[in-house]
CSV table of C-alpha atoms in Angstrom, one decimal:
chain,number,residue,atom,x,y,z
A,625,MET,CA,0.0,0.0,0.0
A,626,LEU,CA,1.1,3.5,-0.7
A,627,SER,CA,0.7,4.4,3.0
A,628,ARG,CA,3.4,2.0,4.0
A,629,LEU,CA,5.3,3.1,0.9
A,630,ALA,CA,5.2,6.7,2.2
A,631,LEU,CA,6.4,5.5,5.6
A,632,ARG,CA,9.2,3.7,3.9
A,633,ALA,CA,10.0,6.7,1.7
A,634,ALA,CA,12.5,8.0,4.3
A,635,PRO,CA,14.5,4.7,4.5
A,636,ALA,CA,14.2,4.3,0.8
A,637,ALA,CA,15.6,7.7,0.2
A,638,LEU,CA,18.4,6.9,2.7
A,639,ARG,CA,18.9,3.7,0.8
A,640,ASN,CA,19.2,5.7,-2.4
A,641,LEU,CA,21.8,8.0,-0.9
A,642,SER,CA,23.9,5.4,1.0
A,643,PRO,CA,24.3,2.1,-0.7
A,644,CYS,CA,24.6,0.2,2.6
A,645,LEU,CA,21.5,-1.2,4.3
A,646,SER,CA,19.7,1.0,6.8
A,647,ALA,CA,18.6,-0.4,10.2
A,648,GLY,CA,15.0,-1.3,10.7
A,649,ALA,CA,14.1,-1.8,7.1
A,650,VAL,CA,14.9,-5.5,6.7
A,651,HIS,CA,12.5,-7.6,4.7
A,652,ALA,CA,13.1,-11.1,3.7
A,653,ALA,CA,11.9,-10.4,0.1
A,654,ARG,CA,14.0,-7.4,-0.6
A,655,SER,CA,17.6,-7.8,-1.5
A,656,PHE,CA,20.4,-5.9,0.2
A,657,HIS,CA,22.0,-3.4,-2.1
A,658,GLY,CA,25.6,-3.7,-2.9
A,659,SER,CA,28.0,-0.9,-3.7
A,660,GLN,CA,26.1,0.7,-6.6
A,661,PRO,CA,22.6,2.2,-6.2
A,662,CYS,CA,20.2,-0.1,-8.0
A,663,ALA,CA,18.4,1.6,-10.9
A,664,ALA,CA,15.9,-1.2,-11.4
A,665,PRO,CA,12.4,-0.7,-10.1
A,666,TYR,CA,11.8,-2.0,-6.7
A,667,PRO,CA,9.7,-5.2,-6.3
A,668,PRO,CA,6.4,-4.4,-4.7
A,669,LEU,CA,6.2,-4.5,-0.9
A,670,PRO,CA,4.7,-7.7,0.6
A,671,GLU,CA,1.2,-7.4,1.8
A,672,LYS,CA,1.8,-8.8,5.3
A,673,ALA,CA,4.8,-8.3,7.6
A,674,GLY,CA,6.8,-11.2,8.9
A,675,ALA,CA,4.9,-13.4,11.3
A,676,VAL,CA,5.6,-12.6,15.0
A,677,ARG,CA,4.5,-14.0,18.3
A,678,PHE,CA,3.7,-11.7,21.3
A,679,GLY,CA,4.2,-8.8,18.8
A,680,VAL,CA,8.0,-8.8,19.0
A,681,ILE,CA,9.4,-12.3,18.7
A,682,PRO,CA,9.7,-13.4,15.1
A,683,GLU,CA,8.3,-16.8,14.2
A,684,GLU,CA,11.7,-17.8,12.7
A,685,PHE,CA,13.0,-18.1,16.3
A,686,PHE,CA,10.4,-20.7,17.2
A,687,GLN,CA,11.1,-22.6,14.0
A,688,PHE,CA,14.8,-22.4,14.8
A,689,LEU,CA,14.3,-24.1,18.2
A,690,TYR,CA,11.6,-26.5,17.2
A,691,PRO,CA,13.9,-29.4,16.1
A,692,LYS,CA,15.7,-29.5,19.4
A,693,THR,CA,13.1,-28.5,21.9
A,694,GLY,CA,9.7,-29.0,20.2
A,695,VAL,CA,6.8,-26.6,20.5
A,696,THR,CA,7.2,-25.7,24.2
A,697,GLY,CA,11.0,-25.0,24.0
A,698,PRO,CA,11.0,-21.2,23.3
A,699,TYR,CA,8.2,-20.7,25.9
A,700,MET,CA,10.3,-22.5,28.5
A,701,LEU,CA,13.3,-20.5,27.6
A,702,GLY,CA,11.3,-17.3,27.9
A,703,THR,CA,9.8,-18.2,31.2
A,704,GLY,CA,13.2,-19.3,32.6
A,705,LEU,CA,14.8,-16.1,31.5
A,706,ILE,CA,12.1,-13.9,33.0
A,707,LEU,CA,12.3,-15.8,36.3
A,708,TYR,CA,16.1,-15.6,36.3
A,709,LEU,CA,16.0,-11.8,35.7
A,710,LEU,CA,13.4,-11.3,38.5
A,711,SER,CA,14.9,-13.5,41.1
A,712,LYS,CA,18.4,-12.4,40.6
A,713,GLU,CA,17.2,-8.8,40.7
A,714,ILE,CA,18.9,-8.2,37.4
A,715,TYR,CA,15.6,-6.5,36.5
A,716,VAL,CA,14.4,-4.5,39.5
A,717,ILE,CA,10.7,-4.0,40.0
A,718,ASN,CA,10.1,-0.3,40.9
A,719,HIS,CA,7.8,2.5,40.0
A,720,GLU,CA,9.0,2.4,36.4
A,721,THR,CA,7.6,-1.1,36.2
A,722,ILE,CA,4.1,0.1,37.1
A,723,THR,CA,4.4,2.9,34.6
A,724,ALA,CA,5.5,0.5,31.9
A,725,VAL,CA,2.7,-1.9,32.7
A,726,ALA,CA,0.0,0.8,32.6
A,727,THR,CA,1.4,2.5,29.5
A,728,LEU,CA,1.9,-0.7,27.6
A,729,SER,CA,-1.5,-2.1,28.4
A,730,LEU,CA,-3.1,1.2,27.4
A,731,LEU,CA,-1.2,1.3,24.1
A,732,ILE,CA,-1.9,-2.3,23.3
A,733,TYR,CA,-5.6,-1.9,24.1
A,734,GLY,CA,-5.8,1.3,21.9
A,735,VAL,CA,-4.0,-0.3,19.0
A,736,LYS,CA,-6.0,-3.5,19.1
A,737,ARG,CA,-9.4,-1.7,19.4
A,738,TYR,CA,-8.9,1.3,17.1
A,739,GLY,CA,-6.2,0.0,14.8
A,740,PRO,CA,-8.3,-1.4,12.1
A,741,SER,CA,-10.6,1.6,11.8
A,742,VAL,CA,-7.7,4.0,11.6
A,743,ALA,CA,-6.1,1.8,9.0
A,744,ALA,CA,-9.3,1.8,7.0
A,745,PHE,CA,-9.5,5.6,7.2
A,746,ALA,CA,-5.9,5.9,5.9
A,747,GLU,CA,-6.7,3.4,3.3
A,748,LYS,CA,-9.7,5.4,2.1
A,749,LEU,CA,-7.5,8.6,1.8
A,750,ASN,CA,-5.1,6.7,-0.3
A,751,GLU,CA,-7.9,5.1,-2.4
A,752,GLU,CA,-9.2,8.6,-3.2
A,753,LYS,CA,-5.8,9.7,-4.3
A,754,LEU,CA,-5.5,6.6,-6.4
A,755,ALA,CA,-8.9,7.1,-7.8
A,756,THR,CA,-8.3,10.7,-8.9
A,757,VAL,CA,-5.1,9.6,-10.7
A,758,ALA,CA,-6.8,6.6,-12.2
A,759,THR,CA,-9.6,8.8,-13.6
A,760,VAL,CA,-7.0,11.2,-15.0
A,761,LYS,CA,-5.3,8.2,-16.7
A,762,ASN,CA,-8.6,6.7,-18.0
A,763,ASP,CA,-9.8,10.0,-19.3
A,764,SER,CA,-6.6,10.6,-21.1
A,765,ILE,CA,-6.8,7.1,-22.6
A,766,LYS,CA,-10.4,7.7,-23.7
A,767,ALA,CA,-9.6,11.1,-25.1
A,768,LEU,CA,-6.7,9.7,-27.1
A,769,GLU,CA,-8.8,6.9,-28.4
A,770,THR,CA,-11.6,9.3,-29.5
A,771,ALA,CA,-9.0,11.5,-31.1
A,772,ILE,CA,-7.7,8.6,-33.1
A,773,GLU,CA,-11.2,7.7,-34.1
A,774,GLU,CA,-11.8,11.3,-35.2
A,775,GLU,CA,-8.7,11.3,-37.2
A,776,LYS,CA,-9.6,8.1,-39.0
A,777,ARG,CA,-13.1,9.4,-39.6
A,778,GLU,CA,-11.7,12.6,-41.1
A,779,GLN,CA,-9.4,10.5,-43.4
A,780,TRP,CA,-12.5,8.5,-44.5
A,781,ARG,CA,-14.3,11.7,-45.1
A,782,ILE,CA,-11.6,13.0,-47.3
A,783,GLU,CA,-11.9,9.9,-49.5
A,784,GLY,CA,-15.3,11.2,-50.5
A,785,ARG,CA,-13.9,14.4,-52.0
A,786,SER,CA,-14.5,13.2,-55.5
A,787,TYR,CA,-18.2,13.2,-54.9
A,788,LEU,CA,-18.3,17.0,-54.8
A,789,PHE,CA,-16.5,17.4,-58.0
A,790,ASP,CA,-18.6,14.8,-59.8
A,791,ALA,CA,-21.7,16.6,-58.6
A,792,LYS,CA,-20.4,19.9,-59.9
A,793,ARG,CA,-19.5,18.4,-63.3
A,794,ASN,CA,-22.8,16.7,-63.5
A,795,ASN,CA,-24.5,20.0,-62.8
A,796,ILE,CA,-22.6,21.7,-65.5
A,797,ALA,CA,-23.3,18.9,-68.0
A,798,MET,CA,-27.0,19.0,-67.1
A,799,LEU,CA,-27.2,22.8,-67.5
A,800,LEU,CA,-25.6,22.6,-70.9
A,801,GLU,CA,-28.0,19.8,-72.0
A,802,ILE,CA,-30.9,21.8,-70.7
A,803,ASN,CA,-29.7,24.8,-72.7
A,804,TYR,CA,-29.4,22.8,-75.8
A,805,ARG,CA,-32.8,21.3,-75.5
A,806,GLU,CA,-34.4,24.6,-74.7
A,807,ARG,CA,-32.9,26.0,-77.9
A,808,LEU,CA,-34.3,23.1,-79.9
A,809,LEU,CA,-37.7,23.5,-78.4
A,810,MET,CA,-37.6,27.2,-79.0
A,811,VAL,CA,-36.9,26.8,-82.7
A,812,TYR,CA,-39.6,24.2,-83.0
A,813,ASN,CA,-42.1,26.4,-81.2
A,814,GLU,CA,-41.3,29.5,-83.3
A,815,VAL,CA,-41.6,27.6,-86.6
A,816,LYS,CA,-44.8,26.0,-85.5
A,817,LYS,CA,-46.2,29.4,-84.4
A,818,ARG,CA,-45.5,30.9,-87.8
A,819,LEU,CA,-47.1,28.0,-89.7
A,820,ASP,CA,-50.1,28.0,-87.4
A,821,TYR,CA,-50.4,31.8,-87.9
A,822,GLN,CA,-50.6,31.3,-91.6
A,823,ILE,CA,-53.3,28.7,-91.2
A,824,ALA,CA,-55.2,30.9,-88.7
A,825,MET,CA,-55.0,33.8,-91.1
A,826,GLN,CA,-56.3,31.7,-93.9
A,827,ARG,CA,-59.3,30.5,-91.9
A,828,LEU,CA,-60.1,34.0,-90.6
A,829,LYS,CA,-60.0,35.3,-94.2
A,830,ARG,CA,-62.4,32.6,-95.3
A,831,ARG,CA,-64.8,33.2,-92.5
A,832,LYS,CA,-64.8,36.9,-93.1
A,833,GLU,CA,-65.5,36.3,-96.7
A,834,GLN,CA,-68.4,34.0,-95.9
A,835,ASP,CA,-69.9,36.3,-93.3
A,836,HIS,CA,-69.7,39.2,-95.7
A,837,MET,CA,-71.3,37.3,-98.5
A,838,ILE,CA,-74.1,36.0,-96.2
A,839,SER,CA,-74.9,39.5,-95.0
A,840,TRP,CA,-74.7,40.9,-98.5
A,841,VAL,CA,-77.1,38.3,-99.8
A,842,GLU,CA,-79.5,38.9,-96.8
A,843,SER,CA,-79.5,42.7,-97.4
A,844,ARG,CA,-80.2,42.2,-101.1
A,845,VAL,CA,-83.1,39.9,-100.3
A,846,VAL,CA,-84.5,42.2,-97.8
A,847,GLN,CA,-84.2,45.0,-100.3
A,848,SER,CA,-86.0,43.0,-103.0
A,849,ILE,CA,-89.1,42.6,-100.9
A,850,THR,CA,-91.7,45.2,-102.2
A,851,PRO,CA,-94.2,46.9,-100.0
A,852,GLN,CA,-97.0,45.0,-101.8
A,853,GLN,CA,-95.5,41.6,-101.0
A,854,HIS,CA,-94.9,42.8,-97.5
A,855,LYS,CA,-98.6,43.5,-96.9
A,856,GLU,CA,-99.7,40.3,-98.5
A,857,SER,CA,-97.3,38.2,-96.4
A,858,ILE,CA,-98.5,39.9,-93.2
A,859,ALA,CA,-102.2,39.2,-94.0
A,860,LYS,CA,-101.3,35.6,-94.7
A,861,CYS,CA,-99.5,35.4,-91.4
A,862,ILE,CA,-102.5,36.7,-89.5
A,863,LEU,CA,-104.8,34.2,-91.2
A,864,ASP,CA,-102.5,31.4,-90.4
A,865,LEU,CA,-102.2,32.5,-86.7
A,866,LYS,CA,-106.1,32.7,-86.4
A,867,ALA,CA,-106.4,29.1,-87.8
A,868,LEU,CA,-103.7,27.9,-85.5
A,869,SER,CA,-105.3,29.6,-82.5
A,870,LYS,CA,-108.6,28.0,-83.3
A,871,ALA,CA,-107.0,24.6,-83.6
A,872,ALA,CA,-105.2,25.3,-80.3
A,873,GLN,CA,-108.3,26.3,-78.4
A,874,ALA,CA,-110.1,23.2,-79.7
A,875,THR,CA,-107.4,20.9,-78.4
A,876,VAL,CA,-107.2,22.7,-75.0
B,1200,MET,CA,-30.4,17.8,-84.5
B,1201,ALA,CA,-28.4,15.0,-83.0
B,1202,GLY,CA,-25.6,15.2,-80.4
B,1203,ARG,CA,-26.8,14.1,-77.0
B,1204,ARG,CA,-24.1,14.0,-74.3
B,1205,VAL,CA,-25.0,11.4,-71.7
B,1206,ALA,CA,-21.9,12.0,-69.7
B,1207,LEU,CA,-23.7,12.1,-66.4
B,1208,LYS,CA,-22.1,10.1,-63.6
B,1209,ALA,CA,-24.5,8.5,-61.1
B,1210,ILE,CA,-23.9,10.1,-57.7
B,1211,ASP,CA,-24.7,8.2,-54.6
B,1212,TRP,CA,-26.1,11.1,-52.6
B,1213,MET,CA,-26.5,8.9,-49.4
B,1214,ALA,CA,-22.8,8.1,-49.3
B,1215,PHE,CA,-22.0,11.7,-50.1
B,1216,ALA,CA,-24.1,12.9,-47.3
B,1217,GLU,CA,-22.5,10.6,-44.8
B,1218,ARG,CA,-19.1,12.1,-45.5
B,1219,VAL,CA,-20.1,15.7,-45.1
B,1220,PRO,CA,-18.9,17.2,-41.8
B,1221,LEU,CA,-21.4,19.0,-39.6
B,1222,ASP,CA,-20.2,22.5,-40.3
B,1223,GLN,CA,-20.6,22.0,-44.1
B,1224,ARG,CA,-24.0,20.6,-44.0
B,1225,VAL,CA,-25.7,23.8,-45.1
B,1226,MET,CA,-23.5,24.0,-48.2
B,1227,PHE,CA,-24.2,20.4,-49.0
B,1228,ASN,CA,-27.9,21.0,-48.7
B,1229,THR,CA,-27.8,23.9,-51.1
B,1230,LEU,CA,-25.8,21.9,-53.5
B,1231,LYS,CA,-28.2,19.0,-53.3
B,1232,THR,CA,-31.3,21.2,-53.8
B,1233,THR,CA,-29.7,23.0,-56.8
B,1234,SER,CA,-28.7,19.6,-58.3
B,1235,ASP,CA,-32.2,18.2,-57.8
B,1236,ALA,CA,-33.8,21.3,-59.4
B,1237,ILE,CA,-31.5,21.1,-62.4
B,1238,SER,CA,-32.1,17.4,-62.9
B,1239,SER,CA,-35.9,17.8,-62.6
B,1240,ARG,CA,-35.7,20.6,-65.2
B,1241,LEU,CA,-33.7,18.2,-67.4
B,1242,THR,CA,-36.3,15.4,-67.1
B,1243,SER,CA,-39.2,17.8,-67.7
B,1244,LEU,CA,-37.7,18.9,-71.0
B,1245,PRO,CA,-38.2,16.4,-73.9
B,1246,GLU,CA,-35.0,15.1,-75.5
B,1247,LYS,CA,-36.2,15.9,-79.0
B,1248,PRO,CA,-39.0,18.3,-79.9
B,1249,PRO,CA,-41.9,16.6,-81.7
B,1250,ALA,CA,-41.6,16.5,-85.5
B,1251,ILE,CA,-43.5,19.0,-87.5
B,1252,ASP,CA,-46.1,17.5,-89.7
B,1253,TRP,CA,-45.1,19.1,-93.0
B,1254,ALA,CA,-47.6,17.1,-95.1
B,1255,TYR,CA,-50.6,18.6,-93.1
B,1256,TYR,CA,-49.2,22.1,-93.5
B,1257,LYS,CA,-48.5,21.6,-97.1
B,1258,LYS,CA,-52.2,20.6,-97.5
B,1259,THR,CA,-53.8,23.4,-95.5
B,1260,ILE,CA,-51.7,26.4,-96.2
B,1261,ALA,CA,-52.7,28.0,-99.5
B,1262,LEU,CA,-49.5,30.0,-100.1
B,1263,PRO,CA,-47.5,27.7,-102.4
B,1264,GLY,CA,-43.9,28.3,-101.6
B,1265,LEU,CA,-44.2,29.1,-97.9
B,1266,VAL,CA,-44.2,25.6,-96.5
B,1267,ASP,CA,-41.5,24.3,-98.7
B,1268,GLU,CA,-39.3,27.2,-97.8
B,1269,PHE,CA,-39.9,26.7,-94.1
B,1270,GLU,CA,-39.2,23.0,-94.4
B,1271,LYS,CA,-35.9,23.6,-96.3
B,1272,LYS,CA,-34.7,26.2,-93.8
B,1273,PHE,CA,-35.8,24.1,-90.8
B,1274,SER,CA,-33.9,21.0,-91.8
B,1275,ALA,CA,-30.8,23.1,-92.8
B,1276,LEU,CA,-30.8,24.7,-89.4
B,1277,LYS,CA,-28.1,23.6,-87.0
B,1278,ILE,CA,-28.4,24.6,-83.4
B,1279,PRO,CA,-24.9,25.0,-81.9
B,1280,VAL,CA,-24.1,22.8,-79.0
B,1281,PRO,CA,-23.3,25.0,-76.0
B,1282,VAL,CA,-19.6,25.3,-75.3
B,1283,ASP,CA,-18.4,23.8,-72.1
B,1284,SER,CA,-16.0,26.3,-70.4
B,1285,GLU,CA,-16.6,25.4,-66.7
B,1286,THR,CA,-15.5,21.8,-66.5
B,1287,ALA,CA,-11.9,22.7,-66.9
B,1288,LYS,CA,-12.2,25.0,-63.9
B,1289,VAL,CA,-13.8,22.3,-61.9
B,1290,ASP,CA,-10.9,19.9,-62.9
B,1291,ALA,CA,-8.4,22.5,-61.8
B,1292,GLN,CA,-10.2,22.9,-58.5
B,1293,GLU,CA,-10.2,19.2,-58.0
B,1294,LYS,CA,-6.4,19.0,-58.6
B,1295,ALA,CA,-5.8,21.8,-56.1
B,1296,THR,CA,-7.9,20.2,-53.4
B,1297,GLU,CA,-6.2,16.9,-54.1
B,1298,LYS,CA,-2.9,18.4,-53.1
B,1299,ASP,CA,-4.5,19.9,-49.9
B,1300,ALA,CA,-6.2,16.6,-49.1
B,1301,MET,CA,-3.1,14.6,-49.4
B,1302,ALA,CA,-1.2,17.1,-47.1
B,1303,TYR,CA,-4.1,16.9,-44.6
B,1304,VAL,CA,-4.1,13.1,-44.7
B,1305,GLU,CA,-0.3,13.1,-44.1
B,1306,ALA,CA,-0.6,15.4,-41.1
B,1307,SER,CA,-3.5,13.4,-39.8
B,1308,LYS,CA,-1.5,10.2,-40.0
B,1309,ALA,CA,1.3,11.8,-38.2
B,1310,ARG,CA,-1.1,12.9,-35.5
B,1311,VAL,CA,-2.5,9.4,-35.3
B,1312,VAL,CA,1.1,8.1,-34.7
B,1313,GLU,CA,1.6,10.6,-31.9
B,1314,TYR,CA,-1.7,9.5,-30.3
B,1315,GLU,CA,-0.8,5.9,-30.6
B,1316,LYS,CA,2.5,6.5,-28.9
B,1317,GLU,CA,0.8,8.3,-26.0
B,1318,LEU,CA,-1.8,5.6,-25.8
B,1319,ALA,CA,1.0,2.9,-25.6
B,1320,ARG,CA,2.7,4.9,-22.9
B,1321,PHE,CA,-0.5,5.0,-20.9
B,1322,ARG,CA,-1.3,1.4,-21.4
B,1323,ASN,CA,2.1,0.2,-20.5
B,1324,MET,CA,2.4,2.2,-17.3
B,1325,ILE,CA,2.9,0.3,-14.1
B,1326,PRO,CA,-0.3,0.2,-12.0
B,1327,PHE,CA,-0.5,3.1,-9.5
B,1328,GLU,CA,-0.5,0.7,-6.5
B,1329,LEU,CA,3.0,-0.3,-7.3
B,1330,MET,CA,4.3,3.2,-8.1
B,1331,SER,CA,6.6,5.2,-5.9
B,1332,TYR,CA,6.6,9.0,-6.0
B,1333,ASP,CA,9.6,8.9,-8.3
B,1334,ASP,CA,7.8,6.6,-10.7
B,1335,LEU,CA,4.8,8.9,-10.6
B,1336,HIS,CA,7.0,11.9,-11.5
B,1337,GLU,CA,8.4,9.9,-14.3
B,1338,ALA,CA,5.1,8.9,-15.7
B,1339,PHE,CA,3.4,12.3,-15.2
B,1340,PRO,CA,6.1,14.9,-15.4
B,1341,GLU,CA,3.7,17.6,-14.4
B,1342,THR,CA,3.4,16.2,-10.9
B,1343,LYS,CA,7.1,16.9,-10.2
B,1344,LEU,CA,7.6,19.6,-7.7
B,1345,ASP,CA,10.0,22.3,-8.7
B,1346,LYS,CA,12.4,22.5,-5.7
B,1347,GLU,CA,14.6,25.1,-7.3
B,1348,LYS,CA,12.0,27.6,-8.1
B,1349,TYR,CA,10.1,27.1,-4.9
B,1350,PRO,CA,12.7,25.9,-2.3
B,1351,TYR,CA,10.2,26.0,0.6
B,1352,TRP,CA,7.4,23.6,1.2
B,1353,PRO,CA,4.9,23.2,-0.5
B,1354,HIS,CA,7.1,23.8,-3.5
B,1355,LYS,CA,4.4,25.3,-5.5
B,1356,PRO,CA,2.5,28.6,-5.4
B,1357,ILE,CA,-0.1,28.6,-2.6
B,1358,ALA,CA,-2.8,29.3,-5.1
B,1359,ASP,CA,-2.2,25.9,-6.8
B,1360,LEU,CA,-2.9,23.9,-3.6
């Protein structure tokens, strides 16, 4: 975790400065550096620290004594040592002992009770940092990918540039064709108009002649009717009308 | 009255429309409408005007020489085909844009190479969980704190915190 990494930053910096190993930073997985500072990237820190018993005594000690003394060997050794120290008054019990007992018990209680939650909190802080950097990285990747997509799309677009010019040429050709056809049509229409005009003129002339002749003939006929004939025809008409009216009355 | 030029190339307007970028859409639409108007005008005009029925006119018109004279002049008439002066300009335009297009494509390809390089750099980065601060400064040079310019903590202007 980066939290432990930050804690180890100081010894790591020291390690970078002085090639010899620094005290208190020994891990079985990490190699001791020789004379030159190592430029290769460090292997990642192990997830768990070395196993310990009673918080201070490494497990390797128990394994070391196991072949000779079995499981209880180190415990016996420890008990014997403590009894020896107390009885021979090499370790003197005084007020400092009480202080140590109280302090240590308080510390151990505090760590055991609140350790995990504090660790989780620190972990969360780190997670947030990691998340922000990760979003930056992902957004950059996405942006680059979309940029590449866009560029490819633009290249594809450019391939269609011939369409525009084909369309323009087509338009020009069509306009010329239209012009030509319009001219043909115009010629045809004009010629036809003139021929039709001739025909219409002819017909009009004929009709005018006919009308004139008819009216002339009518006028002559009307002129030729004498007053005597006029009276006789009127009298005849009256007689005819009387006869007709009689016939009509009879049928009604 | 012969001489049809059927030099029209079929244009796939759908494919053309796909390739038009958004900011040139308006121009494309105007082009399409004008083209459609022109082609509809073309189709509305008949290819050949209908033939004039000379026999009928010869029969009906009394003036003797008129119809013959008209017929003679009509068949002798040659309508000039309109001269094409614009296609050359279009071809010249096409050549010029060809050059520009090639240059743009080259630049675009160079850009793609750049992007690919950046992308490879991002993809091949070590995961953040395994990075030290040195590795971070290597991967993202902008995170490096300038200790010469700002020798005192926090090594950057206060406004940037």
